[in-house]
Short mmCIF file of C-alpha atoms and ligand atoms in Angstrom, two decimals:
data_model
loop_
_atom_site.label_atom_id
_atom_site.label_comp_id
_atom_site.label_asym_id
_atom_site.label_seq_id
_atom_site.Cartn_x
_atom_site.Cartn_y
_atom_site.Cartn_z
CA MET I 1 61.94 -72.32 -18.69
CA THR I 2 59.06 -71.05 -20.78
CA ALA I 3 56.48 -69.00 -18.90
CA ALA I 4 52.89 -70.12 -18.47
CA ILE I 5 50.45 -67.79 -20.21
CA LEU I 6 48.11 -65.87 -17.92
CA ASP I 7 44.91 -65.96 -19.94
CA GLY I 8 43.28 -62.65 -19.03
CA LYS I 9 40.55 -63.17 -21.58
CA ALA I 10 39.40 -66.41 -19.88
CA VAL I 11 39.37 -64.77 -16.43
CA ALA I 12 37.51 -61.76 -17.87
CA ASP I 13 34.90 -64.08 -19.45
CA GLN I 14 34.38 -65.69 -16.05
CA ILE I 15 33.94 -62.29 -14.35
CA ARG I 16 31.60 -61.13 -17.12
CA SER I 17 29.37 -64.17 -16.73
CA GLU I 18 29.21 -63.53 -12.96
CA ILE I 19 28.24 -59.92 -13.65
CA ALA I 20 25.60 -60.97 -16.20
CA GLU I 21 24.01 -63.20 -13.57
CA GLN I 22 24.13 -60.48 -10.88
CA THR I 23 22.72 -57.95 -13.35
CA ALA I 24 19.79 -60.23 -14.19
CA GLN I 25 19.08 -60.61 -10.45
CA PHE I 26 19.27 -56.83 -9.99
CA VAL I 27 16.89 -56.19 -12.90
CA ALA I 28 14.45 -58.81 -11.59
CA ALA I 29 14.50 -57.33 -8.07
CA LYS I 30 14.42 -53.61 -8.93
CA GLY I 31 12.88 -53.39 -12.40
CA ILE I 32 15.75 -51.11 -13.39
CA THR I 33 18.41 -51.88 -16.01
CA PRO I 34 21.91 -50.55 -15.24
CA CYS I 35 22.98 -48.02 -17.85
CA LEU I 36 26.41 -46.77 -18.88
CA ALA I 37 26.77 -43.51 -20.81
CA ALA I 38 30.02 -43.31 -22.76
CA VAL I 39 31.27 -39.95 -23.98
CA LEU I 40 33.65 -39.92 -26.92
CA VAL I 41 35.15 -36.61 -28.04
CA GLY I 42 36.90 -36.50 -31.42
CA ASP I 43 37.74 -39.31 -33.78
CA ASP I 44 40.84 -41.04 -32.39
CA PRO I 45 40.60 -44.52 -33.98
CA ALA I 46 41.91 -46.39 -30.91
CA SER I 47 39.41 -44.64 -28.62
CA GLN I 48 36.59 -45.54 -31.01
CA VAL I 49 37.58 -49.21 -30.82
CA TYR I 50 37.85 -49.13 -27.01
CA VAL I 51 34.44 -47.50 -26.63
CA ARG I 52 32.81 -49.91 -29.08
CA ASN I 53 34.27 -52.88 -27.16
CA LYS I 54 33.02 -51.46 -23.86
CA GLN I 55 29.52 -50.97 -25.28
CA ARG I 56 29.41 -54.48 -26.73
CA ALA I 57 30.50 -55.93 -23.38
CA CYS I 58 27.71 -54.00 -21.63
CA GLU I 59 25.08 -55.38 -23.94
CA ASN I 60 26.36 -58.95 -23.48
CA SER I 61 25.99 -58.57 -19.71
CA GLY I 62 22.49 -57.09 -19.78
CA ILE I 63 23.69 -53.53 -19.13
CA THR I 64 22.32 -50.77 -21.37
CA SER I 65 24.84 -48.47 -22.99
CA ARG I 66 24.54 -45.08 -24.61
CA LEU I 67 27.11 -43.33 -26.72
CA HIS I 68 27.44 -39.55 -26.83
CA ARG I 69 29.76 -38.56 -29.68
CA LEU I 70 31.12 -35.03 -29.80
CA SER I 71 33.29 -33.53 -32.52
CA ALA I 72 37.03 -32.98 -32.07
CA GLY I 73 36.40 -29.21 -31.93
CA THR I 74 33.99 -29.43 -28.95
CA CYS I 75 34.69 -26.76 -26.34
CA GLN I 76 34.99 -27.48 -22.65
CA ASP I 77 31.68 -25.82 -21.73
CA GLU I 78 29.80 -28.03 -24.20
CA LEU I 79 31.33 -31.14 -22.70
CA LEU I 80 30.65 -29.94 -19.15
CA ALA I 81 27.02 -29.25 -20.11
CA LEU I 82 26.63 -32.82 -21.38
CA ILE I 83 28.17 -34.23 -18.20
CA ASP I 84 25.81 -32.09 -16.12
CA GLU I 85 22.87 -33.49 -18.09
CA LEU I 86 24.09 -37.07 -17.59
CA ASN I 87 24.69 -36.45 -13.87
CA ARG I 88 21.03 -35.43 -13.50
CA ASP I 89 19.60 -38.17 -15.73
CA GLN I 90 18.23 -40.83 -13.38
CA ALA I 91 18.28 -43.46 -16.12
CA VAL I 92 22.09 -43.18 -16.36
CA HIS I 93 24.05 -44.94 -13.61
CA GLY I 94 27.60 -44.78 -14.94
CA ILE I 95 29.43 -42.10 -16.94
CA LEU I 96 32.65 -42.82 -18.82
CA VAL I 97 34.52 -40.03 -20.57
CA GLN I 98 36.98 -41.76 -22.89
CA LEU I 99 40.51 -40.38 -22.62
CA PRO I 100 42.53 -38.74 -24.07
CA LEU I 101 40.51 -35.56 -24.62
CA PRO I 102 41.43 -32.95 -27.28
CA PRO I 103 43.99 -30.34 -26.15
CA GLN I 104 41.48 -27.48 -25.75
CA ILE I 105 39.81 -29.39 -22.90
CA ASP I 106 41.13 -29.52 -19.33
CA GLU I 107 40.97 -33.21 -18.50
CA SER I 108 41.07 -32.85 -14.73
CA ARG I 109 38.27 -30.26 -14.82
CA VAL I 110 36.11 -32.71 -16.77
CA LEU I 111 36.85 -35.72 -14.57
CA GLN I 112 35.95 -33.62 -11.51
CA ALA I 113 32.61 -32.74 -13.06
CA VAL I 114 31.40 -36.36 -13.22
CA SER I 115 29.18 -37.20 -10.25
CA PRO I 116 31.30 -39.33 -7.86
CA LEU I 117 28.37 -41.75 -7.62
CA LYS I 118 28.44 -42.31 -11.41
CA ASP I 119 32.22 -42.28 -11.75
CA VAL I 120 32.72 -45.83 -13.04
CA ASP I 121 36.34 -45.07 -14.07
CA ALA I 122 37.10 -44.01 -10.46
CA PHE I 123 38.99 -40.95 -11.70
CA HIS I 124 37.13 -38.35 -9.57
CA PRO I 125 39.35 -36.97 -6.76
CA GLU I 126 36.78 -38.10 -4.16
CA ASN I 127 36.98 -41.69 -5.40
CA VAL I 128 40.78 -41.54 -5.71
CA GLY I 129 40.95 -40.26 -2.13
CA ARG I 130 38.64 -42.98 -0.86
CA MET I 131 40.72 -45.64 -2.62
CA VAL I 132 43.94 -44.27 -1.09
CA GLN I 133 42.34 -44.34 2.35
CA GLY I 134 41.31 -47.97 1.89
CA ARG I 135 37.54 -47.34 1.79
CA PRO I 136 36.87 -47.44 -1.95
CA ARG I 137 33.55 -46.72 -3.62
CA PHE I 138 34.79 -47.77 -7.08
CA LEU I 139 38.21 -49.11 -8.00
CA PRO I 140 39.91 -48.00 -11.24
CA CYS I 141 39.24 -50.62 -13.92
CA THR I 142 42.71 -51.57 -15.16
CA PRO I 143 44.47 -51.98 -11.79
CA HIS I 144 41.36 -53.71 -10.42
CA GLY I 145 41.50 -56.12 -13.37
CA VAL I 146 45.17 -56.87 -12.69
CA GLN I 147 44.43 -57.46 -9.00
CA GLN I 148 41.57 -59.83 -9.89
CA LEU I 149 43.83 -61.75 -12.27
CA LEU I 150 46.46 -62.21 -9.53
CA LEU I 151 43.81 -63.26 -6.98
CA ARG I 152 41.94 -65.64 -9.27
CA LYS I 153 45.18 -67.27 -10.48
CA ASN I 154 46.25 -67.75 -6.84
CA ILE I 155 49.42 -65.73 -7.34
CA PRO I 156 50.71 -64.79 -3.88
CA ILE I 157 50.48 -61.02 -3.34
CA ALA I 158 50.93 -60.66 0.43
CA GLY I 159 54.61 -60.24 1.25
CA SER I 160 55.63 -60.34 -2.41
CA HIS I 161 57.79 -57.64 -3.93
CA VAL I 162 55.73 -55.99 -6.66
CA VAL I 163 57.54 -53.60 -8.96
CA VAL I 164 55.19 -51.27 -10.85
CA LEU I 165 56.82 -49.72 -13.91
CA GLY I 166 54.94 -46.50 -14.74
CA ARG I 167 53.33 -43.82 -12.57
CA SER I 168 50.21 -42.75 -14.48
CA ASP I 169 47.03 -41.69 -12.69
CA ILE I 170 45.10 -44.39 -14.57
CA VAL I 171 47.34 -47.41 -13.93
CA GLY I 172 50.69 -47.06 -12.13
CA LYS I 173 49.72 -44.92 -9.14
CA PRO I 174 46.45 -46.70 -8.26
CA MET I 175 48.03 -50.12 -8.92
CA ALA I 176 50.77 -49.43 -6.39
CA ILE I 177 48.29 -48.18 -3.80
CA MET I 178 45.88 -51.08 -4.22
CA LEU I 179 48.58 -53.74 -3.86
CA MET I 180 50.03 -52.12 -0.74
CA GLN I 181 46.68 -51.85 1.09
CA ARG I 182 46.06 -54.08 4.06
CA GLY I 183 44.07 -57.24 3.45
CA ALA I 184 43.07 -59.56 0.61
CA GLY I 185 44.64 -58.58 -2.71
CA GLY I 186 47.13 -56.36 -0.90
CA ASP I 187 49.90 -56.55 1.70
CA ALA I 188 52.58 -56.46 -1.02
CA THR I 189 55.87 -54.61 -0.77
CA VAL I 190 55.61 -52.17 -3.67
CA THR I 191 58.30 -50.29 -5.58
CA VAL I 192 57.25 -47.77 -8.23
CA CYS I 193 59.72 -47.15 -11.08
CA HIS I 194 59.47 -44.72 -13.99
CA SER I 195 61.39 -43.07 -16.80
CA ARG I 196 63.71 -41.25 -14.36
CA THR I 197 64.55 -44.26 -12.20
CA ARG I 198 68.28 -44.98 -11.82
CA ASP I 199 69.38 -48.58 -12.54
CA LEU I 200 65.93 -49.65 -13.68
CA PRO I 201 66.96 -53.24 -14.60
CA GLY I 202 68.50 -53.65 -11.14
CA LEU I 203 65.12 -52.83 -9.58
CA THR I 204 62.85 -54.70 -11.98
CA ARG I 205 65.00 -57.84 -11.47
CA GLN I 206 63.98 -57.78 -7.80
CA ALA I 207 60.29 -58.15 -8.65
CA ASP I 208 58.32 -61.26 -7.78
CA ILE I 209 55.50 -59.57 -9.71
CA LEU I 210 56.36 -57.00 -12.37
CA VAL I 211 53.48 -54.80 -13.57
CA VAL I 212 54.46 -52.86 -16.67
CA ALA I 213 52.51 -49.75 -17.72
CA ILE I 214 55.15 -47.45 -19.20
CA GLY I 215 53.62 -47.00 -22.66
CA ARG I 216 56.67 -48.00 -24.71
CA ALA I 217 56.59 -50.94 -27.10
CA ARG I 218 58.65 -53.99 -25.97
CA PHE I 219 60.44 -51.86 -23.33
CA VAL I 220 60.96 -54.66 -20.81
CA THR I 221 63.52 -57.19 -22.02
CA ALA I 222 64.55 -60.58 -20.64
CA ASP I 223 67.56 -59.17 -18.74
CA MET I 224 65.17 -57.01 -16.67
CA VAL I 225 63.20 -59.95 -15.29
CA LYS I 226 63.98 -62.33 -12.42
CA PRO I 227 63.72 -65.99 -13.45
CA GLY I 228 60.27 -67.28 -12.49
CA ALA I 229 58.71 -63.84 -11.96
CA VAL I 230 55.09 -63.04 -12.81
CA VAL I 231 54.99 -60.40 -15.57
CA ILE I 232 51.81 -58.37 -16.16
CA ASP I 233 51.87 -56.32 -19.36
CA VAL I 234 49.39 -53.43 -19.33
CA GLY I 235 50.75 -51.83 -22.52
CA ILE I 236 48.98 -51.60 -25.85
CA ASN I 237 51.19 -50.14 -28.60
CA ARG I 238 50.37 -49.99 -32.28
CA THR I 239 53.49 -50.79 -34.33
CA GLU I 240 54.20 -51.83 -37.93
CA SER I 241 54.16 -55.41 -36.71
CA GLY I 242 50.72 -54.97 -35.10
CA LEU I 243 49.61 -54.63 -31.48
CA VAL I 244 52.39 -55.19 -28.97
CA GLY I 245 52.70 -54.71 -25.24
CA ASP I 246 55.31 -52.89 -23.15
CA VAL I 247 57.07 -56.24 -22.67
CA ASP I 248 59.23 -58.02 -25.25
CA PHE I 249 56.98 -61.08 -25.03
CA GLU I 250 59.13 -63.54 -27.00
CA GLY I 251 62.28 -62.79 -24.99
CA VAL I 252 60.69 -62.41 -21.56
CA ARG I 253 58.60 -65.58 -21.80
CA GLU I 254 61.87 -67.57 -21.72
CA VAL I 255 62.68 -66.13 -18.26
CA ALA I 256 59.36 -65.39 -16.54
CA GLY I 257 57.27 -67.94 -14.66
CA GLN I 258 53.94 -66.52 -15.84
CA ILE I 259 53.17 -63.76 -18.33
CA THR I 260 50.13 -61.99 -19.79
CA PRO I 261 49.88 -61.81 -23.59
CA VAL I 262 48.95 -58.69 -25.61
CA PRO I 263 46.22 -58.81 -26.79
CA GLY I 264 44.21 -61.16 -24.56
CA GLY I 265 45.77 -60.26 -21.23
CA VAL I 266 44.88 -57.17 -19.22
CA GLY I 267 42.64 -55.47 -21.83
CA PRO I 268 39.62 -57.76 -21.43
CA LEU I 269 39.92 -57.51 -17.62
CA THR I 270 39.69 -53.70 -17.78
CA ILE I 271 36.37 -54.03 -19.58
CA ALA I 272 35.07 -56.65 -17.14
CA MET I 273 35.80 -54.34 -14.19
CA LEU I 274 34.00 -51.47 -15.94
CA LEU I 275 30.89 -53.67 -16.04
CA HIS I 276 31.42 -54.47 -12.36
CA ASN I 277 31.53 -50.75 -11.54
CA THR I 278 28.46 -49.97 -13.65
CA LEU I 279 26.40 -52.57 -11.79
CA ALA I 280 27.81 -51.26 -8.48
CA ALA I 281 26.85 -47.70 -9.51
CA ALA I 282 23.30 -48.81 -10.32
CA ARG I 283 23.08 -50.48 -6.88
CA LEU I 284 24.34 -47.30 -5.18
CA GLN I 285 21.71 -45.16 -6.90
CA THR I 286 18.63 -47.33 -6.34
N1 LIG M 301 41.83 -44.23 -21.93
C1 LIG M 301 42.77 -45.16 -21.67
N2 LIG M 301 42.39 -45.92 -20.63
C2 LIG M 301 41.19 -45.45 -20.23
C3 LIG M 301 40.29 -45.83 -19.19
O1 LIG M 301 40.51 -46.75 -18.40
N3 LIG M 301 39.15 -45.09 -19.10
C4 LIG M 301 38.89 -44.06 -19.92
N4 LIG M 301 37.75 -43.40 -19.75
N5 LIG M 301 39.70 -43.69 -20.89
C5 LIG M 301 40.84 -44.38 -21.03
#
């Protein structure tokens, strides 16, 4: 069997056109244009591309974007001062601090400084806590994008065994929590695996839905996947042979039922959900 391709880009385009329409309605009703302020510290080439893509997506949906670029040598107090300014700026509805930050800066200190009402990444402890308790203000963009893909492709989640490979704060942890919540988009049985898991292939082979966010190129091979499973590849790795995911796409597509490509899978959905959160933030603040 060859897996069907889960076209994340097409689903993201659909979500983005819905957001563009809702944004136009919001602007017409309130006379206020939602605005995202992106903060980029240093000159990591991948981060520059991500931020540029996010800004372009904003503009295509009628959301204003601003970029604040700081040098790689920026100290923590400088960055905190900028965040404080953006928190108080009523024209800014969403604040995104692109990660990773340079080593002299304490990431968790910075993420805590962003106003929870402008925290469109949903990284602030208050928003993480609300999400865990099942009363979210914002949902983190990448796991929310994956959940939307599963819902919009009518992939059964309730009662399914989801194995999440990776336990990061940005993807693995929130993904597991969101899919185990009660209600639509949840009710899954979730197992979280990571680099220290014993008999990893034995566990991943039990997955009806395998979400891979381990950050290692082509880590998941065909022998780790149950025939017919849905495989969601969150990875983006730069290799000599170009961009590849955390899944060995060519091998796994011969076993899986459905699979996301890299690029064109989860990445565009992450951006669509950032737009969703920016519009939601503007609504919350007006
Ligand atoms: N770096 C990698 N993923 C993300 C993300 O979702 N948000 C931010 N701000 N930085 C990231």
